XYZ file of C-alpha atoms in Angstrom:
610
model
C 7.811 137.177 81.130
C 4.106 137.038 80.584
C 2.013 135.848 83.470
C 0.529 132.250 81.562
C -2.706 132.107 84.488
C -5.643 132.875 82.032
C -6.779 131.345 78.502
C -6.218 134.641 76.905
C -2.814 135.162 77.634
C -1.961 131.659 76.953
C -3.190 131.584 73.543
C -1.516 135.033 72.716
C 1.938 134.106 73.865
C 1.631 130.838 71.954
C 3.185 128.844 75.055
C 0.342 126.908 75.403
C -0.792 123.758 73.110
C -3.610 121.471 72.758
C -2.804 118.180 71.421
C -4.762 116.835 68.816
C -2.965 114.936 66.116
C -2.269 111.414 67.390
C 1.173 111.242 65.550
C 2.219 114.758 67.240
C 0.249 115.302 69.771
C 2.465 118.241 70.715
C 1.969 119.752 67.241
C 3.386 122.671 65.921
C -0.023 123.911 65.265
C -1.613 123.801 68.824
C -0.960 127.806 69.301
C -4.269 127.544 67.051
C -6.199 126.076 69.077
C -9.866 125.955 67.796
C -13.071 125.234 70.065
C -13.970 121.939 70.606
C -18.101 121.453 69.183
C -18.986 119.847 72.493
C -16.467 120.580 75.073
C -18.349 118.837 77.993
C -18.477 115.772 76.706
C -14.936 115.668 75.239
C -13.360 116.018 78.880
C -15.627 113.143 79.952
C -14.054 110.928 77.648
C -10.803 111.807 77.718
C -11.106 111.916 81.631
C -12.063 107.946 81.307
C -9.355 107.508 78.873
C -6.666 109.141 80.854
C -7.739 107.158 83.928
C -7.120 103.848 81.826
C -3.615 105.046 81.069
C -3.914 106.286 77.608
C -1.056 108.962 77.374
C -3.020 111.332 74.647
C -6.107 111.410 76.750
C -4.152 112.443 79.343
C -2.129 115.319 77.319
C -5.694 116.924 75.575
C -6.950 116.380 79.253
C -4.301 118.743 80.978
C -3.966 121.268 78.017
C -8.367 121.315 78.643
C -7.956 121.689 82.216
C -4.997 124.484 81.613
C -6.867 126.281 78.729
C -9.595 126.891 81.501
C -7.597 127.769 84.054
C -7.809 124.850 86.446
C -3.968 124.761 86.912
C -4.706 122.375 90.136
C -6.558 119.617 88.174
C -4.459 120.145 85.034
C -1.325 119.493 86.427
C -0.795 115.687 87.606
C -2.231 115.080 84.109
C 0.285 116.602 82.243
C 2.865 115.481 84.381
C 1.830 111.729 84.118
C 1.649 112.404 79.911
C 5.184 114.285 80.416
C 6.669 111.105 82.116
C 5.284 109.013 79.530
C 7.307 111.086 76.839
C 4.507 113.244 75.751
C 6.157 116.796 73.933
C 2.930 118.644 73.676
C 2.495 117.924 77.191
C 5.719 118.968 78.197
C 5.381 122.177 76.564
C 2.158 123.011 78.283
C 3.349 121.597 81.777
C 6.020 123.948 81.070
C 3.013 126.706 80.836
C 1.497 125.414 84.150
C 4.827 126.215 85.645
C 5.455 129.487 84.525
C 2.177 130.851 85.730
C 2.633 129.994 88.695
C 6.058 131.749 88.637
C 8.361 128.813 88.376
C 10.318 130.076 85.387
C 13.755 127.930 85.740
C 11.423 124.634 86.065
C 9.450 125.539 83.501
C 12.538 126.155 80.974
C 13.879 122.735 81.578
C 10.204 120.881 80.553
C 10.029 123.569 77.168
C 13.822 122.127 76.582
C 12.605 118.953 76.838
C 9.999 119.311 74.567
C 11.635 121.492 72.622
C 14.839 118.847 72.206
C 12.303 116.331 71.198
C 10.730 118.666 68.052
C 8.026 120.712 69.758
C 8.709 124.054 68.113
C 5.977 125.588 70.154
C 8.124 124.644 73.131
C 11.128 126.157 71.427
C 9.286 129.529 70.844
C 8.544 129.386 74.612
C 12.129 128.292 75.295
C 13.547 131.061 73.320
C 11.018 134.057 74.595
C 11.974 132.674 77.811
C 16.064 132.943 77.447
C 15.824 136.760 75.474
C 13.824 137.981 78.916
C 16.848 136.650 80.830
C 18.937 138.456 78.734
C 20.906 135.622 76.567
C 20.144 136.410 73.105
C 22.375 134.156 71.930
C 20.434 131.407 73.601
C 16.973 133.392 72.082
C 18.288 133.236 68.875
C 18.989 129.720 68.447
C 15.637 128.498 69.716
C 13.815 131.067 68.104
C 15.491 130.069 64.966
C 14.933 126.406 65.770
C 11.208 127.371 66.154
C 11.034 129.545 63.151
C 12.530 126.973 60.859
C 9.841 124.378 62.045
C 7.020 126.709 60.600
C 5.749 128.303 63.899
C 4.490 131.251 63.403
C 5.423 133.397 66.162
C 8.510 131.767 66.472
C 8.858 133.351 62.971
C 7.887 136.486 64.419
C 9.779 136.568 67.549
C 12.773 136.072 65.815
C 12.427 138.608 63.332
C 11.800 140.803 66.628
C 15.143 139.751 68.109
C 16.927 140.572 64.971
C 15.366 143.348 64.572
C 16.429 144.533 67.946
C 19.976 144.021 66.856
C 19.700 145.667 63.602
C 20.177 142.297 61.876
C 18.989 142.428 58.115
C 17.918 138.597 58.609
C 14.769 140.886 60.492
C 12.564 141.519 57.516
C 12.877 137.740 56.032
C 11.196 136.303 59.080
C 8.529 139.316 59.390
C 7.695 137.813 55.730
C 7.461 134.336 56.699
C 5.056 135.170 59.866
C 3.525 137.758 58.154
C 2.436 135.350 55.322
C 1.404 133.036 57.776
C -1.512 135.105 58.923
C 0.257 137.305 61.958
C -0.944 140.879 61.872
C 1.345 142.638 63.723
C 4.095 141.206 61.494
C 2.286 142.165 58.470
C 2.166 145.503 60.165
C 5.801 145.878 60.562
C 7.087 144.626 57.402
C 4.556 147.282 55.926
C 6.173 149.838 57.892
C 9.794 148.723 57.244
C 8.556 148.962 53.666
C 6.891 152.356 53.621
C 10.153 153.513 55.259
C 12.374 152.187 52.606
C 10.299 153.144 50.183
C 10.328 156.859 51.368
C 13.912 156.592 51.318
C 13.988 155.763 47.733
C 10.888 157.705 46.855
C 12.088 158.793 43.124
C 12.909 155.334 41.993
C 11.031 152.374 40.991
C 12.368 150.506 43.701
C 10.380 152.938 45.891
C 7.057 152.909 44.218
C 7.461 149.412 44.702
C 7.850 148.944 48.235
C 4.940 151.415 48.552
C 2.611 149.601 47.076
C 3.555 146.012 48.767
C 3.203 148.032 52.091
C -0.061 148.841 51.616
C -0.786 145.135 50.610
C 0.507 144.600 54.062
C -1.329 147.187 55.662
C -4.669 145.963 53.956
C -3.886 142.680 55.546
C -3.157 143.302 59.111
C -6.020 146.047 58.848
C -8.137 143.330 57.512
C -7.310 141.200 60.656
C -8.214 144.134 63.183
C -4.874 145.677 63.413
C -6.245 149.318 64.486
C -2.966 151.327 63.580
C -2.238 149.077 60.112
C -6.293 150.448 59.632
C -4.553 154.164 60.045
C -2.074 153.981 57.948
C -3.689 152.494 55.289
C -6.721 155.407 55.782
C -3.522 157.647 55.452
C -2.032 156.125 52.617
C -5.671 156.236 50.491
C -6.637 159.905 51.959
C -3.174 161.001 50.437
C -3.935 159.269 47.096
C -7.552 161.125 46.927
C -9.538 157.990 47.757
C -10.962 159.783 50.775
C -14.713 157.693 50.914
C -12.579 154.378 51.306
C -9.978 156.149 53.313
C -12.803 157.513 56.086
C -13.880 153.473 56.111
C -10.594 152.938 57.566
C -10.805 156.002 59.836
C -13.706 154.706 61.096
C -12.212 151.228 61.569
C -9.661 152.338 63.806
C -11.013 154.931 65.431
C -13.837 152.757 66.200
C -10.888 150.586 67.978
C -9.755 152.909 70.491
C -7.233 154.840 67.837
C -6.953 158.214 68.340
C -4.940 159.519 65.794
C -7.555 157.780 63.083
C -10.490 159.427 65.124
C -8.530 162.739 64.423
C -7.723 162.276 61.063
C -11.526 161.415 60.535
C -12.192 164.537 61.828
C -10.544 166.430 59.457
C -12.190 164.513 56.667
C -15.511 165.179 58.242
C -14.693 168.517 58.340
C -13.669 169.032 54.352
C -16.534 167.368 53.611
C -18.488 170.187 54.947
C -20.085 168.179 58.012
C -18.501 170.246 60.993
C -20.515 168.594 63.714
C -19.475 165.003 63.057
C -16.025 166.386 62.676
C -16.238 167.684 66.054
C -17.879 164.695 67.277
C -14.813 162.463 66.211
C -12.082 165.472 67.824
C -13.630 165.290 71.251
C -13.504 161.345 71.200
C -9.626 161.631 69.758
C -9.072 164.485 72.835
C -10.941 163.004 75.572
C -7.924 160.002 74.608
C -5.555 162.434 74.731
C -4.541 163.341 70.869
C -3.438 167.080 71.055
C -4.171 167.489 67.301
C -7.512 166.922 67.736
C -7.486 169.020 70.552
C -6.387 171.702 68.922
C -8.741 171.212 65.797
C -11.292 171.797 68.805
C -10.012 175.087 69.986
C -10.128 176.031 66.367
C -13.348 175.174 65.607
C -15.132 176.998 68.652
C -12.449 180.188 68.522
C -14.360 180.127 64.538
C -17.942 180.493 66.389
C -16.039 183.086 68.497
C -16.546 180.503 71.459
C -13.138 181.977 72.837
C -13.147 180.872 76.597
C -13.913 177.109 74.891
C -11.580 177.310 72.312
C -8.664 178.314 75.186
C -9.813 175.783 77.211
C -9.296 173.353 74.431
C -5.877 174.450 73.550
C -4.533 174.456 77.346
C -5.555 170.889 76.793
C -3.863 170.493 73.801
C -0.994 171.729 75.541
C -1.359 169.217 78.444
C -1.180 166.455 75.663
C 2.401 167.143 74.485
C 1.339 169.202 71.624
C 3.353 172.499 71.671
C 1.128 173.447 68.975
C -1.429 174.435 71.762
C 0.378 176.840 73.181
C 1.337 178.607 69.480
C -2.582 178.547 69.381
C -3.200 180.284 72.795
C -0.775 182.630 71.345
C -2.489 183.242 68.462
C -5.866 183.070 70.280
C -4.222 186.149 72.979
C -2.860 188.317 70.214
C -6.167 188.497 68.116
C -8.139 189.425 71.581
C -5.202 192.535 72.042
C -4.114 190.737 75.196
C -0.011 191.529 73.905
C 1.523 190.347 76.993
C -0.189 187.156 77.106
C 0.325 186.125 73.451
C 4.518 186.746 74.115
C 4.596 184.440 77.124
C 2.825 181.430 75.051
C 4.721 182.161 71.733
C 7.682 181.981 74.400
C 6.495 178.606 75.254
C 5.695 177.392 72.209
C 9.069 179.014 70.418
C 11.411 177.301 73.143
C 9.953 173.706 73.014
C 11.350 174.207 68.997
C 8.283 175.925 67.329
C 9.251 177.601 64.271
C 6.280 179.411 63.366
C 5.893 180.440 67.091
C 9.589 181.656 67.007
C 8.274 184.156 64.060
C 5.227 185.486 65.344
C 7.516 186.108 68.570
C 9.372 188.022 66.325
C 6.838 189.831 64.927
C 5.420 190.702 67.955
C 8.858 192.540 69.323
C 9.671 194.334 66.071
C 5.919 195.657 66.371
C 7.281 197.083 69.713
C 9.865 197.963 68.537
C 12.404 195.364 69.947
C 14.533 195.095 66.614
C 17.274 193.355 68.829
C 15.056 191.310 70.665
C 13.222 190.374 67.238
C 16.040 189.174 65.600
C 17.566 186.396 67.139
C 14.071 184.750 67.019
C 13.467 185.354 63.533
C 17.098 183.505 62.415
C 15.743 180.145 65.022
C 12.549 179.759 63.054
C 14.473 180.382 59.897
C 17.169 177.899 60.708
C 14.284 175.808 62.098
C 12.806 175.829 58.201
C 10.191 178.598 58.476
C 9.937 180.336 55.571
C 8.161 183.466 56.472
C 10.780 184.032 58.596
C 13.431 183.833 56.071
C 11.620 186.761 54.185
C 11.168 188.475 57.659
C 14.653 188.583 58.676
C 15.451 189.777 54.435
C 12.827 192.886 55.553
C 14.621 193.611 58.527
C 18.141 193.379 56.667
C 16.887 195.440 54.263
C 15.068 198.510 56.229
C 19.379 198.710 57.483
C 20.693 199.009 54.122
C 22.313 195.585 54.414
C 21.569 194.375 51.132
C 23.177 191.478 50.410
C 22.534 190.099 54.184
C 18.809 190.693 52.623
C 19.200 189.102 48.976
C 20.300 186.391 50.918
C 17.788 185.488 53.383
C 15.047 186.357 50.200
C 16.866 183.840 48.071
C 16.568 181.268 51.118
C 13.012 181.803 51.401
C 12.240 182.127 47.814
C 14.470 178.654 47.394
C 11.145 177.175 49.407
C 8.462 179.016 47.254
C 8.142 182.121 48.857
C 6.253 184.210 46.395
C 7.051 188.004 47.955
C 10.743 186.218 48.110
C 11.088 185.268 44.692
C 9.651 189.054 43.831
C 12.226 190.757 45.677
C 15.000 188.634 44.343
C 13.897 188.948 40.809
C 13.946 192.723 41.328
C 17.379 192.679 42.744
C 18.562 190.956 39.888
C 16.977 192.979 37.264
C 18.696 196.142 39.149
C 22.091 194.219 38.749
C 21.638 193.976 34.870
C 20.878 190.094 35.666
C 17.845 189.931 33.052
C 17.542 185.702 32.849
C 17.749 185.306 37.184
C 15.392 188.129 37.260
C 12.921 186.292 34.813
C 13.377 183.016 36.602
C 12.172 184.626 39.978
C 9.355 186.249 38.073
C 7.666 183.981 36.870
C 8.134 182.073 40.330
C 6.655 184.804 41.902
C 4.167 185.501 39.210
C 2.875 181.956 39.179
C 2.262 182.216 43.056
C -0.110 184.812 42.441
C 1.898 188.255 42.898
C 0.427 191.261 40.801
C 3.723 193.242 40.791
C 5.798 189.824 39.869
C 3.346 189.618 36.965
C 3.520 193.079 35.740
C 7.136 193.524 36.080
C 7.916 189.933 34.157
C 5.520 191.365 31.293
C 7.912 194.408 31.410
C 10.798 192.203 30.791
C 9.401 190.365 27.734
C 7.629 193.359 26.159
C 10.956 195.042 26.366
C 12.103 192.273 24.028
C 8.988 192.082 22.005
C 9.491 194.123 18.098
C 7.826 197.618 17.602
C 3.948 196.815 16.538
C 2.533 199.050 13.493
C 0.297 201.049 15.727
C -3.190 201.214 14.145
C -6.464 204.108 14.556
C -8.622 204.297 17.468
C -11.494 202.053 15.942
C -10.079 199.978 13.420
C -10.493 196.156 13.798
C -7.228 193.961 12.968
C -6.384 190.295 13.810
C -4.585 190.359 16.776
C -3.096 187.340 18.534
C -1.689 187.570 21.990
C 1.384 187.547 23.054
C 2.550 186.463 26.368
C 3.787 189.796 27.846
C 0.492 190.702 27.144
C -0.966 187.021 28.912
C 1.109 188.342 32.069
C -0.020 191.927 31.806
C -3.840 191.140 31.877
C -3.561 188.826 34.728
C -2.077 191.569 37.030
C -4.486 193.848 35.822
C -7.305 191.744 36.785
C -5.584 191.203 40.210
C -5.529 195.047 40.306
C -2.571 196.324 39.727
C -3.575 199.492 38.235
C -0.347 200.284 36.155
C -0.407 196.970 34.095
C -4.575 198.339 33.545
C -2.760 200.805 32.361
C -0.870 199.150 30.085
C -3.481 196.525 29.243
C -4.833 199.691 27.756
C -2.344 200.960 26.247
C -1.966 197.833 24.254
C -5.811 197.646 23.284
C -5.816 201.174 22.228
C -2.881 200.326 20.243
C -4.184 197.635 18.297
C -7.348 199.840 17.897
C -9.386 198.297 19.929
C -11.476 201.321 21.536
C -14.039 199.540 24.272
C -11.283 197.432 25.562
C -9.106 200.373 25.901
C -11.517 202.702 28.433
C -12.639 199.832 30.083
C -8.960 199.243 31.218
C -8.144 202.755 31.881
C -11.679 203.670 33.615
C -10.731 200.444 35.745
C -7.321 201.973 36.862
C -8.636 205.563 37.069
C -11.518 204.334 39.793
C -8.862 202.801 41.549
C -6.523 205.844 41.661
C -4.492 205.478 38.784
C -3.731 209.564 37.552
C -1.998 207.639 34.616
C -5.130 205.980 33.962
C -7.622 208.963 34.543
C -5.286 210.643 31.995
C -5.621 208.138 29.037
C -9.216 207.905 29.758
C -9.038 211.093 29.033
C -7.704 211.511 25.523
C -9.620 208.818 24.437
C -12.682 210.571 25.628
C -11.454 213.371 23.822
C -10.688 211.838 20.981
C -13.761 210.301 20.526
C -15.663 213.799 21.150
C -16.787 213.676 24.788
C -14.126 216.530 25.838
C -16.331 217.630 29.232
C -16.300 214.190 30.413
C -12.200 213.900 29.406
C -11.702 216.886 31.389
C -13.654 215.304 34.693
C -10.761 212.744 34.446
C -7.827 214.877 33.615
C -9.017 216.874 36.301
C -8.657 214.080 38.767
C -5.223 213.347 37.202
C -4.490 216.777 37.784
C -5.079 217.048 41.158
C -3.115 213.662 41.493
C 0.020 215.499 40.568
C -0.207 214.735 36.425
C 1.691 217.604 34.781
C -0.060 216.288 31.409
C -3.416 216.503 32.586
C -2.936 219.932 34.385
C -1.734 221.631 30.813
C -4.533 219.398 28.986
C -6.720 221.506 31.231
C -5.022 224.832 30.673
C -5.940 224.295 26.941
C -9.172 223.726 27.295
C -10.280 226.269 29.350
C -8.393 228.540 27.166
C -10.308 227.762 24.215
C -13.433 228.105 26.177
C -11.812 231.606 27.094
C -12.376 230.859 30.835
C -8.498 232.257 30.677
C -8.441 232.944 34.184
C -8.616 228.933 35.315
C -6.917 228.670 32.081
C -3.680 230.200 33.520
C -4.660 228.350 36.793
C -3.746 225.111 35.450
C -0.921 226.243 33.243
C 0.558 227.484 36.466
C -0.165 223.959 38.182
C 1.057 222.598 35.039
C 4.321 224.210 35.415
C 5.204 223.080 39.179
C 4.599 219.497 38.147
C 6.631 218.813 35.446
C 7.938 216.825 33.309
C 10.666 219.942 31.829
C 8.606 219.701 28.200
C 5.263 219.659 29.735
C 6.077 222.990 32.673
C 8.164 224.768 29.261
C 5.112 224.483 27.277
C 2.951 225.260 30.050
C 5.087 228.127 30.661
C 4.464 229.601 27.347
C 0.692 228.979 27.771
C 0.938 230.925 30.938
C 2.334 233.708 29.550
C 0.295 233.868 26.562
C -3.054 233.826 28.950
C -1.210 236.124 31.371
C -0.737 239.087 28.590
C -4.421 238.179 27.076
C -5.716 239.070 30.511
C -3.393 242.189 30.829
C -4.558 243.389 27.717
């Protein structure tokens, strides 16, 4: 039970009263106690009031006396009002009591008072009985002091209840809660937001959300520091971040050190990195590992490495396993291999996913399949994705390929875009055209090249044959979207949908579009693309600068471009290189392109003979 020996404690427990309604002098309403304008000279007159045997004088008298502290002076005042049937002072002499560690004697006065309608009394009465450890006793003058309109006897209650899981809980946090308590209003806001997240796709849901932050506002609004956090939460989340870093600051201003973090991090995406910082140290000299570790990342970024380690060790010291994924991290980028395994060791047994996986990753780069394994399937059990696609990587590099479908379909399930892309490709090799498309354009939309390219394969396989039209000629020409899907992988790179981006300007007779594509892929290594360049060049009339491309295809391996050389050295009569190419020609192939080149060969071959 509280200790009742100073004014503050007194007025938060709500045991104490002050009389001051003549017709119930031990009013329901004394836990409010207000100042009095002119203190002084309201004890004087009570104290000659009292001392002519008026019973109220002597009941404001004693709760005065108690409300400062002067238990010795208070007490034979509020013992003479008590005898004289005072409730209010029974209540408070059963205050007096307590403090002075008299529990038992001080039950019997707050049943006394509480028997004759004090409901302050029963609040006491009932706080006193559920710290003995009779609930059932609690209950009933809780209930008794609830049902009278006392506030925290509306709140302890709904505490009690709570306690026991009773439903009866969240009707009571509504009544105090409405009366002005903040920490009510702060639970039934977070009974609320749990509900609601429970039932987040219904209406029902949205609208407990939206009463909880009502709630929050109002016990935020009264000073409630961590109601002032989750209401900054609840607005960052919802984009309102200027009113949401108001809050932040509230809080955190309070002593919170989650909301100092969190302000941090706003600080910090709002581009001011110092102020951010500022905030973190606060949070971590409190002992928040996340901001802790937002420190160590914000000096290892200034390559302040010895700072940002020390940061994380303290991050670490705080609870936060993430501190020791970080000195892992931190180790492994500095070369130091050994060091990195032990703290992704740490971090990977206290339940770190992504730690498990980078432990992983550093054994298979050793190496250690078998060791890498095990870890990889506890961070993918644990819910890390990347390790999902790792451990389909290291199924597939044994041939197992339906162990590795498997894990890819588990990580693509969660949005992994390499995932989806090897799925889709395993289904297209199964003759599965609609799955394949499905994981395409998953993978495709989360920004893979080769997802794109190969999805624009699928639907220009579909697509009718276009009337093809001469290099040059203008026609209206309206995308389509295997050409939508085409471009964006080219212009992410991927040289052979340049290629075909090409291809498909060329086709529609579009001439600039066409060697801007295929010079595009050529630069990047593309012999397909050096090749087209090529006999567009050509066919335009700039045959040296064609063959400076088909060269390059040539010496890429392009069969094409080696007998496309052949022939044009043979017309310049430089037959010699001529039957050079036709000879390189041959040894790469395709069957028509070496037969041809064959011929060519021979042809040159006699002509030099001759």
């Amino acid at each position: 039970m509280d200790v009742m020996g100073d004014k503050a404690t007194l007025f938060e427990t709500g045991r104490f009263v002050q009389p001051s309604d003549p017709d119930e002098i031990g009013g329901e309403n004394r836990d409010e106690t207000g100042e009095a304008a002119d203190e002084a000279a309201e004890e004087v007159r009570r104290r000659l009031a009292a001392e002519a045997g008026d019973v109220e004088a002597m009941s404001v008298l004693g709760a005065m006396l108690l409300r400062r502290g002067d238990l010795d002076a208070a007490e034979p005042h509020l013992r003479a009002a008590t005898a004289a049937g005072d409730r209010a002072a029974a209540n408070n002499l059963g205050v007096l009591l307590h403090s002075r560690g008299y529990a038992d004697e001080a039950a019997g006065w707050w049943r006394i008072a509480a028997v004759a309608g004090s409901a302050a009394a029963a609040h006491a009465l009932g706080r006193h009985h559920r710290e003995r450890g009779d609930e059932p006793a609690a209950e009933y003058w809780l209930r008794q002091s609830a049902q009278q309109g006392h506030v925290l006897g509306a709140y302890a209650l709904a505490d009690l209840l709570e306690h026991r899981g009773d439903a009866g809980a969240e009707r009571w946090l509504r009544v105090a809660a409405e009366c002005g308590h903040r920490e009510a209003a702060y639970r039934l806001a977070r009974e609320l937001d749990r509900r609601a997240a429970g039932d987040c796709e219904g209406d029902n849901g949205v609208g407990r959300a939206e009463e909880a932050e009502q709630w929050y506002r109002q016990a935020a609004a009264r000073g409630h520091r961590q109601a002032a956090l989750h209401l900054g939460t609840i607005l960052e989340r919802r984009g309102d971040l200027k009113e949401a870093g108001r809050w932040y600051l509230t809080s955190a201003k309070d002593g919170e050190a989650r909301a100092a973090c969190a302000l941090g991090f706003l600080l910090r995406d709002a581009g001011d990195g110092d102020s951010a910082a500022v905030w973190w140290l606060r949070a971590a000299q409190d002992g928040d590992g996340n901001a802790a570790n937002a420190l160590g990342a914000l000096h290892a970024e200034r390559g302040e490495t010895q700072t940002a380690e020390r940061w994380y060790r303290a991050a670490l010291d705080a609870g936060d396993v993430n501190g020791a994924h970080n000195l892992g991290l931190l180790c492994a980028e500095q070369g130091r291999t050994g060091q990195a395994e032990q703290w992704y060791r740490r971090a990977a047994y206290a339940g770190h996913r992504e730690a498990a996986n980078a432990l992983a990753i550093l054994l298979l780069q050793g190496a250690d399949t078998a060791g890498a394994e095990p870890w990889f399937s506890k961070a993918a059990e644990a819910g890390s994705v990347d390790a999902a696609f790792n451990l389909g990587i290291l199924h597939a590099g044994r041939g197992a390929d339906a162990e590795a479908l498997r894990w890819y379909e588990r990580a693509a399930a969660s949005g992994h875009t390499e995932a989806a892309l090897q799925v889709g490709m395993a289904r297209l090799h199964e003759g599965d055209e609609r799955e394949a498309e499905r994981h395409l354009r998953c993978a495709a939309g989360g920004g893979s090249a080769e997802a794109a390219y190969r999805l624009a394969a699928v639907l220009d396989a579909r697509r009718p044959p276009v009337p093809a039209h001469e290099l040059g000629e203008s026609a209206v020409h309206e995308k389509t979207e295997c050409e939508e899907w085409y471009e964006r992988a080219a212009s992410q790179g991927h040289r052979r949908a340049q290629v075909r981006v090409g291809m498909l300007a060329a086709a529609r007779g579009d001439v600039v579009e066409a060697a801007r594509w295929y010079r595009e892929a050529a630069e990047a290594g593309s012999r397909n693309g050096a090749f087209n360049l090529g006999l567009l060049l050509a066919r335009e009339g700039s045959e040296p600068e064609a063959a400076v491309w088909w060269t390059r295809a040539a010496e890429a391996g392009h069969g094409r471009a080696a007998l496309r050389l052949a022939l044009v050295y043979a017309r310049r009569g430089e037959l010699s290189e001529g039957q050079r190419w036709a000879d390189q020609a041959v040894r790469l192939g395709p069957a028509e392109v070496a037969e041809r080149a064959a011929r060519l060969r021979d042809a040159l071959k006699e002509e030099l003979s001759a």
